[in-house]
Amino acid sequence: MATIAFLGLGAMGSRMAAHLIAAGHTVRIWNRSPEKAAPLLQAGAEWSETPAKAAAGADSVLAMVRDDIASRAVWLDPITGALSAMTPQATAVECSTLSLPWVKTLTAAATSRGINFLDAPVVGSRPQADQRQLIFLVGGTETTVGKMAPILQTMGSILHHLGPNGSGAITKLAVNALFGIQVAALAEIIPMITAHIDAPARAVEALIATPAASPAAKAAATSMLSQGFPPLFPVEIVEKDFGYAAEAAAQAPMIAATRAVFQRAIAAGFGADNLTGIIRLYAPAASPPEKI
């Protein structure tokens, strides 16, 4: 059993940390909002006042936070940052979806301190986190990946070692961009069907049963038809990820156009919705066409 610090207890981090506790590890937790720690403390976690205090003497430190700004604060704050308190040969694992330049900066900061580092963002949302079905996309050395694999597999079902540091980060941005582009397309296509057919659900069901629809697209279409948008992957987070992907791509007109759709949704007040909520941007026409 290891001593693990877990930084960031949002919808994903809290679930991931819970699995580590259940597996018998000593888990020290920190979160910007302490009240979110209560269920994990009841399960046996140890509260730390700062990321540095959580990281001191830990075998490994994992973070799951919102963006580059939050990641910089938990790792590199000169007073409370985790890296300054970690011992050489400990392992830092960043599970958040972040920009490639920041991951490179963080890699260099960890390496300069003799700390092993993995960028290991995850594919999956709350249901997959609950069921230990997350997919880890990992960048780092083979030795460090092998060392951390048992811990990561406590929280997920698949681990892809993709190459050196940064490989996990850029692959995660690619995954999210591909998913978001499909959702943005469906948000236009479903209203197109609905405008012309009295029973649009049948047409959409036929559409998503074809090879053209990915499993993710099928789930997104179902969400759009039901008009249920619980924030499994909120619009505002998707837009952030598209910004990072646009920075990393030399030419990205599709990424830019799709990001603009998510920005419109935020401006319309849908930022906290699941990303499938962007269908609300496409209200029925004032003079609808004649139905087929």
Short mmCIF file of N, CA and C in Angstrom, two decimals, residues 125-260:
data_model
loop_
_atom_site.label_atom_id
_atom_site.label_comp_id
_atom_site.label_asym_id
_atom_site.label_seq_id
_atom_site.Cartn_x
_atom_site.Cartn_y
_atom_site.Cartn_z
N SER A 125 -16.35 10.08 -18.07
CA SER A 125 -16.99 11.07 -17.23
C SER A 125 -17.40 10.42 -15.91
N ARG A 126 -18.37 10.99 -15.24
CA ARG A 126 -18.72 10.53 -13.90
C ARG A 126 -19.13 9.05 -13.85
N PRO A 127 -19.96 8.57 -14.78
CA PRO A 127 -20.31 7.14 -14.71
C PRO A 127 -19.09 6.23 -14.83
N GLN A 128 -18.17 6.57 -15.73
CA GLN A 128 -16.97 5.75 -15.90
C GLN A 128 -16.06 5.85 -14.68
N ALA A 129 -16.00 7.03 -14.08
CA ALA A 129 -15.21 7.18 -12.85
C ALA A 129 -15.81 6.36 -11.72
N ASP A 130 -17.13 6.34 -11.61
CA ASP A 130 -17.79 5.54 -10.58
C ASP A 130 -17.47 4.07 -10.74
N GLN A 131 -17.44 3.61 -11.99
CA GLN A 131 -17.32 2.18 -12.27
C GLN A 131 -15.87 1.72 -12.52
N ARG A 132 -14.91 2.63 -12.29
CA ARG A 132 -13.49 2.32 -12.53
C ARG A 132 -13.27 1.92 -13.99
N GLN A 133 -13.92 2.66 -14.89
CA GLN A 133 -13.81 2.38 -16.31
C GLN A 133 -13.12 3.50 -17.07
N LEU A 134 -12.39 4.36 -16.37
CA LEU A 134 -11.68 5.43 -17.03
C LEU A 134 -10.56 4.88 -17.91
N ILE A 135 -10.26 5.60 -18.98
CA ILE A 135 -9.14 5.27 -19.86
C ILE A 135 -8.06 6.32 -19.63
N PHE A 136 -6.86 5.87 -19.25
CA PHE A 136 -5.75 6.77 -19.01
C PHE A 136 -4.89 6.89 -20.26
N LEU A 137 -4.63 8.12 -20.67
CA LEU A 137 -3.76 8.43 -21.80
C LEU A 137 -2.47 9.00 -21.22
N VAL A 138 -1.39 8.23 -21.26
CA VAL A 138 -0.23 8.54 -20.42
C VAL A 138 1.00 8.88 -21.24
N GLY A 139 1.66 9.98 -20.82
CA GLY A 139 2.95 10.35 -21.35
C GLY A 139 3.99 10.29 -20.24
N GLY A 140 5.16 9.73 -20.53
CA GLY A 140 6.23 9.63 -19.53
C GLY A 140 7.14 8.47 -19.85
N THR A 141 8.09 8.22 -18.99
CA THR A 141 9.02 7.12 -19.23
C THR A 141 8.35 5.78 -18.95
N GLU A 142 8.86 4.76 -19.61
CA GLU A 142 8.30 3.42 -19.42
C GLU A 142 8.44 2.97 -17.98
N THR A 143 9.56 3.33 -17.34
CA THR A 143 9.78 2.93 -15.96
C THR A 143 8.75 3.55 -15.03
N THR A 144 8.49 4.84 -15.22
CA THR A 144 7.53 5.53 -14.35
C THR A 144 6.12 5.03 -14.61
N VAL A 145 5.77 4.79 -15.86
CA VAL A 145 4.46 4.24 -16.18
C VAL A 145 4.27 2.88 -15.52
N GLY A 146 5.29 2.03 -15.60
CA GLY A 146 5.19 0.72 -14.96
C GLY A 146 5.03 0.81 -13.46
N LYS A 147 5.73 1.77 -12.85
CA LYS A 147 5.62 1.97 -11.41
C LYS A 147 4.23 2.40 -11.00
N MET A 148 3.60 3.28 -11.80
CA MET A 148 2.31 3.85 -11.42
C MET A 148 1.11 3.08 -11.97
N ALA A 149 1.36 2.12 -12.87
CA ALA A 149 0.24 1.41 -13.49
C ALA A 149 -0.72 0.78 -12.48
N PRO A 150 -0.23 0.10 -11.42
CA PRO A 150 -1.20 -0.49 -10.48
C PRO A 150 -2.11 0.55 -9.82
N ILE A 151 -1.57 1.72 -9.54
CA ILE A 151 -2.39 2.77 -8.91
C ILE A 151 -3.39 3.33 -9.91
N LEU A 152 -2.96 3.60 -11.12
CA LEU A 152 -3.88 4.12 -12.12
C LEU A 152 -4.97 3.11 -12.45
N GLN A 153 -4.61 1.84 -12.49
CA GLN A 153 -5.59 0.80 -12.80
C GLN A 153 -6.59 0.59 -11.67
N THR A 154 -6.30 1.12 -10.49
CA THR A 154 -7.29 1.11 -9.41
C THR A 154 -8.47 2.02 -9.75
N MET A 155 -8.22 3.00 -10.62
CA MET A 155 -9.26 3.98 -10.96
C MET A 155 -9.80 3.80 -12.38
N GLY A 156 -9.14 3.00 -13.21
CA GLY A 156 -9.55 2.87 -14.60
C GLY A 156 -9.39 1.46 -15.11
N SER A 157 -9.86 1.26 -16.33
CA SER A 157 -9.84 -0.07 -16.93
C SER A 157 -8.78 -0.22 -18.01
N ILE A 158 -8.34 0.88 -18.60
CA ILE A 158 -7.39 0.83 -19.71
C ILE A 158 -6.33 1.90 -19.50
N LEU A 159 -5.09 1.55 -19.78
CA LEU A 159 -3.97 2.49 -19.70
C LEU A 159 -3.21 2.42 -21.02
N HIS A 160 -3.16 3.55 -21.72
CA HIS A 160 -2.38 3.63 -22.96
C HIS A 160 -1.11 4.43 -22.68
N HIS A 161 0.06 3.79 -22.79
CA HIS A 161 1.31 4.54 -22.71
C HIS A 161 1.63 5.01 -24.13
N LEU A 162 1.61 6.32 -24.34
CA LEU A 162 1.64 6.87 -25.69
C LEU A 162 3.00 7.42 -26.09
N GLY A 163 3.94 7.47 -25.14
CA GLY A 163 5.25 8.00 -25.47
C GLY A 163 5.76 8.91 -24.37
N PRO A 164 6.69 9.82 -24.69
CA PRO A 164 7.27 10.70 -23.67
C PRO A 164 6.26 11.72 -23.15
N ASN A 165 6.67 12.46 -22.14
CA ASN A 165 5.79 13.46 -21.55
C ASN A 165 5.24 14.41 -22.60
N GLY A 166 3.97 14.71 -22.46
CA GLY A 166 3.24 15.51 -23.44
C GLY A 166 2.37 14.68 -24.35
N SER A 167 2.72 13.40 -24.53
CA SER A 167 1.96 12.53 -25.43
C SER A 167 0.53 12.33 -24.93
N GLY A 168 0.38 12.15 -23.61
CA GLY A 168 -0.95 11.98 -23.04
C GLY A 168 -1.77 13.25 -23.19
N ALA A 169 -1.15 14.40 -22.92
CA ALA A 169 -1.86 15.67 -22.99
C ALA A 169 -2.39 15.96 -24.38
N ILE A 170 -1.54 15.79 -25.40
CA ILE A 170 -1.98 16.13 -26.76
C ILE A 170 -3.02 15.13 -27.27
N THR A 171 -2.88 13.86 -26.88
CA THR A 171 -3.87 12.87 -27.30
C THR A 171 -5.22 13.15 -26.67
N LYS A 172 -5.23 13.58 -25.41
CA LYS A 172 -6.51 13.90 -24.77
C LYS A 172 -7.19 15.08 -25.45
N LEU A 173 -6.42 16.09 -25.84
CA LEU A 173 -7.02 17.21 -26.57
C LEU A 173 -7.59 16.75 -27.90
N ALA A 174 -6.92 15.81 -28.55
CA ALA A 174 -7.43 15.28 -29.82
C ALA A 174 -8.75 14.52 -29.60
N VAL A 175 -8.81 13.73 -28.54
CA VAL A 175 -10.03 12.99 -28.23
C VAL A 175 -11.19 13.95 -27.99
N ASN A 176 -10.96 14.96 -27.17
CA ASN A 176 -12.04 15.89 -26.84
C ASN A 176 -12.46 16.72 -28.06
N ALA A 177 -11.50 17.07 -28.91
CA ALA A 177 -11.85 17.82 -30.11
C ALA A 177 -12.71 16.97 -31.04
N LEU A 178 -12.32 15.72 -31.24
CA LEU A 178 -13.11 14.83 -32.11
C LEU A 178 -14.52 14.66 -31.57
N PHE A 179 -14.64 14.47 -30.26
CA PHE A 179 -15.96 14.30 -29.64
C PHE A 179 -16.78 15.58 -29.80
N GLY A 180 -16.18 16.71 -29.48
CA GLY A 180 -16.93 17.97 -29.55
C GLY A 180 -17.38 18.32 -30.95
N ILE A 181 -16.55 18.02 -31.94
CA ILE A 181 -16.94 18.28 -33.33
C ILE A 181 -18.15 17.43 -33.71
N GLN A 182 -18.17 16.17 -33.29
CA GLN A 182 -19.32 15.32 -33.58
C GLN A 182 -20.59 15.85 -32.92
N VAL A 183 -20.46 16.30 -31.68
CA VAL A 183 -21.63 16.82 -30.96
C VAL A 183 -22.14 18.08 -31.64
N ALA A 184 -21.22 18.95 -32.05
CA ALA A 184 -21.63 20.19 -32.73
C ALA A 184 -22.36 19.88 -34.04
N ALA A 185 -21.90 18.86 -34.75
CA ALA A 185 -22.58 18.46 -35.99
C ALA A 185 -23.98 17.92 -35.71
N LEU A 186 -24.10 17.09 -34.69
CA LEU A 186 -25.41 16.54 -34.34
C LEU A 186 -26.37 17.64 -33.91
N ALA A 187 -25.86 18.66 -33.24
CA ALA A 187 -26.72 19.76 -32.79
C ALA A 187 -27.36 20.48 -33.98
N GLU A 188 -26.74 20.43 -35.14
CA GLU A 188 -27.32 21.01 -36.35
C GLU A 188 -28.18 19.99 -37.10
N ILE A 189 -27.72 18.75 -37.11
CA ILE A 189 -28.39 17.73 -37.92
C ILE A 189 -29.75 17.35 -37.34
N ILE A 190 -29.82 17.19 -36.01
CA ILE A 190 -31.08 16.76 -35.40
C ILE A 190 -32.20 17.79 -35.61
N PRO A 191 -31.97 19.09 -35.42
CA PRO A 191 -33.02 20.05 -35.76
C PRO A 191 -33.40 20.03 -37.25
N MET A 192 -32.44 19.74 -38.12
CA MET A 192 -32.74 19.62 -39.54
C MET A 192 -33.74 18.49 -39.77
N ILE A 193 -33.53 17.36 -39.12
CA ILE A 193 -34.46 16.23 -39.23
C ILE A 193 -35.81 16.60 -38.62
N THR A 194 -35.76 17.18 -37.44
CA THR A 194 -36.99 17.51 -36.71
C THR A 194 -37.87 18.47 -37.50
N ALA A 195 -37.25 19.38 -38.25
CA ALA A 195 -38.01 20.37 -39.01
C ALA A 195 -38.83 19.74 -40.13
N HIS A 196 -38.44 18.56 -40.58
CA HIS A 196 -39.09 17.99 -41.76
C HIS A 196 -39.86 16.70 -41.50
N ILE A 197 -39.68 16.09 -40.32
CA ILE A 197 -40.30 14.79 -40.06
C ILE A 197 -41.12 14.85 -38.78
N ASP A 198 -42.33 14.30 -38.82
CA ASP A 198 -43.20 14.32 -37.65
C ASP A 198 -42.70 13.40 -36.54
N ALA A 199 -42.01 12.33 -36.90
CA ALA A 199 -41.48 11.40 -35.90
C ALA A 199 -39.96 11.39 -36.02
N PRO A 200 -39.33 12.47 -35.57
CA PRO A 200 -37.88 12.57 -35.77
C PRO A 200 -37.06 11.52 -35.03
N ALA A 201 -37.59 11.00 -33.92
CA ALA A 201 -36.82 10.03 -33.16
C ALA A 201 -36.49 8.80 -34.00
N ARG A 202 -37.42 8.40 -34.87
CA ARG A 202 -37.16 7.22 -35.71
C ARG A 202 -35.99 7.48 -36.66
N ALA A 203 -35.98 8.66 -37.25
CA ALA A 203 -34.91 9.00 -38.19
C ALA A 203 -33.57 9.09 -37.47
N VAL A 204 -33.59 9.69 -36.29
CA VAL A 204 -32.34 9.81 -35.54
C VAL A 204 -31.85 8.43 -35.09
N GLU A 205 -32.77 7.58 -34.67
CA GLU A 205 -32.37 6.23 -34.29
C GLU A 205 -31.77 5.48 -35.47
N ALA A 206 -32.33 5.69 -36.67
CA ALA A 206 -31.77 5.06 -37.87
C ALA A 206 -30.38 5.62 -38.16
N LEU A 207 -30.24 6.94 -37.98
CA LEU A 207 -28.96 7.59 -38.23
C LEU A 207 -27.86 7.02 -37.33
N ILE A 208 -28.16 6.93 -36.05
CA ILE A 208 -27.10 6.51 -35.12
C ILE A 208 -26.86 5.00 -35.15
N ALA A 209 -27.72 4.27 -35.86
CA ALA A 209 -27.49 2.84 -36.04
C ALA A 209 -26.58 2.55 -37.22
N THR A 210 -26.24 3.58 -38.00
CA THR A 210 -25.38 3.38 -39.16
C THR A 210 -23.91 3.45 -38.75
N PRO A 211 -23.02 2.96 -39.61
CA PRO A 211 -21.58 3.04 -39.30
C PRO A 211 -21.06 4.47 -39.19
N ALA A 212 -21.84 5.44 -39.68
CA ALA A 212 -21.39 6.83 -39.62
C ALA A 212 -21.35 7.38 -38.21
N ALA A 213 -22.08 6.76 -37.29
CA ALA A 213 -22.19 7.28 -35.92
C ALA A 213 -21.28 6.50 -34.98
N SER A 214 -20.45 7.21 -34.26
CA SER A 214 -19.60 6.59 -33.24
C SER A 214 -20.42 6.29 -32.00
N PRO A 215 -19.93 5.45 -31.10
CA PRO A 215 -20.64 5.22 -29.83
C PRO A 215 -20.88 6.52 -29.07
N ALA A 216 -19.90 7.42 -29.09
CA ALA A 216 -20.08 8.70 -28.39
C ALA A 216 -21.16 9.53 -29.05
N ALA A 217 -21.21 9.51 -30.38
CA ALA A 217 -22.25 10.26 -31.09
C ALA A 217 -23.64 9.70 -30.78
N LYS A 218 -23.73 8.39 -30.65
CA LYS A 218 -25.01 7.77 -30.32
C LYS A 218 -25.51 8.25 -28.97
N ALA A 219 -24.63 8.28 -27.98
CA ALA A 219 -25.02 8.75 -26.65
C ALA A 219 -25.40 10.22 -26.69
N ALA A 220 -24.66 11.01 -27.46
CA ALA A 220 -24.96 12.44 -27.55
C ALA A 220 -26.31 12.67 -28.21
N ALA A 221 -26.62 11.92 -29.26
CA ALA A 221 -27.90 12.08 -29.94
C ALA A 221 -29.06 11.72 -29.01
N THR A 222 -28.89 10.67 -28.24
CA THR A 222 -29.93 10.28 -27.28
C THR A 222 -30.17 11.38 -26.27
N SER A 223 -29.11 11.99 -25.78
CA SER A 223 -29.24 13.10 -24.84
C SER A 223 -29.99 14.27 -25.47
N MET A 224 -29.68 14.58 -26.71
CA MET A 224 -30.33 15.70 -27.38
C MET A 224 -31.82 15.43 -27.60
N LEU A 225 -32.16 14.21 -27.97
CA LEU A 225 -33.57 13.88 -28.18
C LEU A 225 -34.36 13.97 -26.89
N SER A 226 -33.74 13.56 -25.77
CA SER A 226 -34.44 13.57 -24.49
C SER A 226 -34.48 14.95 -23.85
N GLN A 227 -33.68 15.88 -24.41
CA GLN A 227 -33.57 17.24 -23.85
C GLN A 227 -33.11 17.21 -22.40
N GLY A 228 -32.30 16.23 -22.06
CA GLY A 228 -31.72 16.15 -20.72
C GLY A 228 -30.24 16.44 -20.79
N PHE A 229 -29.79 17.46 -20.05
CA PHE A 229 -28.41 17.89 -20.18
C PHE A 229 -27.69 17.96 -18.83
N PRO A 230 -27.68 16.88 -18.04
CA PRO A 230 -26.92 16.91 -16.78
C PRO A 230 -25.44 17.13 -17.09
N PRO A 231 -24.74 17.92 -16.29
CA PRO A 231 -23.39 18.38 -16.67
C PRO A 231 -22.29 17.34 -16.51
N LEU A 232 -22.37 16.27 -17.29
CA LEU A 232 -21.31 15.27 -17.27
C LEU A 232 -20.03 15.85 -17.87
N PHE A 233 -20.16 16.68 -18.88
CA PHE A 233 -19.04 17.33 -19.55
C PHE A 233 -19.52 18.73 -19.93
N PRO A 234 -19.44 19.68 -19.02
CA PRO A 234 -20.07 20.99 -19.23
C PRO A 234 -19.51 21.75 -20.43
N VAL A 235 -20.38 22.52 -21.05
CA VAL A 235 -20.01 23.33 -22.21
C VAL A 235 -18.78 24.19 -21.93
N GLU A 236 -18.74 24.82 -20.76
CA GLU A 236 -17.63 25.74 -20.46
C GLU A 236 -16.29 25.01 -20.37
N ILE A 237 -16.31 23.74 -19.96
CA ILE A 237 -15.07 22.96 -19.91
C ILE A 237 -14.67 22.52 -21.32
N VAL A 238 -15.66 22.16 -22.13
CA VAL A 238 -15.37 21.78 -23.51
C VAL A 238 -14.73 22.95 -24.26
N GLU A 239 -15.27 24.14 -24.06
CA GLU A 239 -14.73 25.32 -24.73
C GLU A 239 -13.28 25.56 -24.32
N LYS A 240 -12.97 25.37 -23.05
CA LYS A 240 -11.59 25.49 -22.56
C LYS A 240 -10.68 24.52 -23.29
N ASP A 241 -11.12 23.27 -23.42
CA ASP A 241 -10.31 22.26 -24.08
C ASP A 241 -10.09 22.58 -25.55
N PHE A 242 -11.12 23.12 -26.20
CA PHE A 242 -10.97 23.50 -27.61
C PHE A 242 -9.96 24.64 -27.75
N GLY A 243 -9.91 25.53 -26.77
CA GLY A 243 -8.89 26.57 -26.81
C GLY A 243 -7.49 26.00 -26.76
N TYR A 244 -7.28 25.01 -25.90
CA TYR A 244 -5.97 24.36 -25.81
C TYR A 244 -5.65 23.61 -27.11
N ALA A 245 -6.66 22.94 -27.68
CA ALA A 245 -6.44 22.21 -28.93
C ALA A 245 -6.10 23.17 -30.06
N ALA A 246 -6.76 24.31 -30.12
CA ALA A 246 -6.48 25.30 -31.17
C ALA A 246 -5.04 25.80 -31.07
N GLU A 247 -4.54 25.96 -29.85
CA GLU A 247 -3.15 26.39 -29.66
C GLU A 247 -2.17 25.36 -30.20
N ALA A 248 -2.54 24.09 -30.06
CA ALA A 248 -1.61 23.01 -30.42
C ALA A 248 -1.63 22.67 -31.91
N ALA A 249 -2.68 23.07 -32.62
CA ALA A 249 -2.84 22.69 -34.03
C ALA A 249 -2.29 23.79 -34.94
N ALA A 250 -1.50 23.40 -35.94
CA ALA A 250 -0.96 24.38 -36.88
C ALA A 250 -2.07 24.98 -37.74
N GLN A 251 -2.97 24.14 -38.19
CA GLN A 251 -4.13 24.59 -38.97
C GLN A 251 -5.36 23.87 -38.42
N ALA A 252 -6.34 24.63 -37.99
CA ALA A 252 -7.48 23.99 -37.32
C ALA A 252 -8.78 24.74 -37.56
N PRO A 253 -9.20 24.88 -38.81
CA PRO A 253 -10.46 25.60 -39.05
C PRO A 253 -11.67 24.92 -38.44
N MET A 254 -11.70 23.59 -38.43
CA MET A 254 -12.83 22.87 -37.84
C MET A 254 -12.86 23.06 -36.33
N ILE A 255 -11.68 22.98 -35.70
CA ILE A 255 -11.61 23.19 -34.25
C ILE A 255 -12.05 24.61 -33.91
N ALA A 256 -11.59 25.58 -34.70
CA ALA A 256 -11.96 26.97 -34.43
C ALA A 256 -13.45 27.19 -34.59
N ALA A 257 -14.03 26.62 -35.64
CA ALA A 257 -15.47 26.80 -35.88
C ALA A 257 -16.29 26.15 -34.78
N THR A 258 -15.86 24.97 -34.34
CA THR A 258 -16.60 24.28 -33.29
C THR A 258 -16.46 25.02 -31.96
N ARG A 259 -15.27 25.52 -31.69
CA ARG A 259 -15.09 26.31 -30.47
C ARG A 259 -16.04 27.50 -30.45
N ALA A 260 -16.22 28.13 -31.59
CA ALA A 260 -17.12 29.28 -31.67
C ALA A 260 -18.55 28.90 -31.30
#
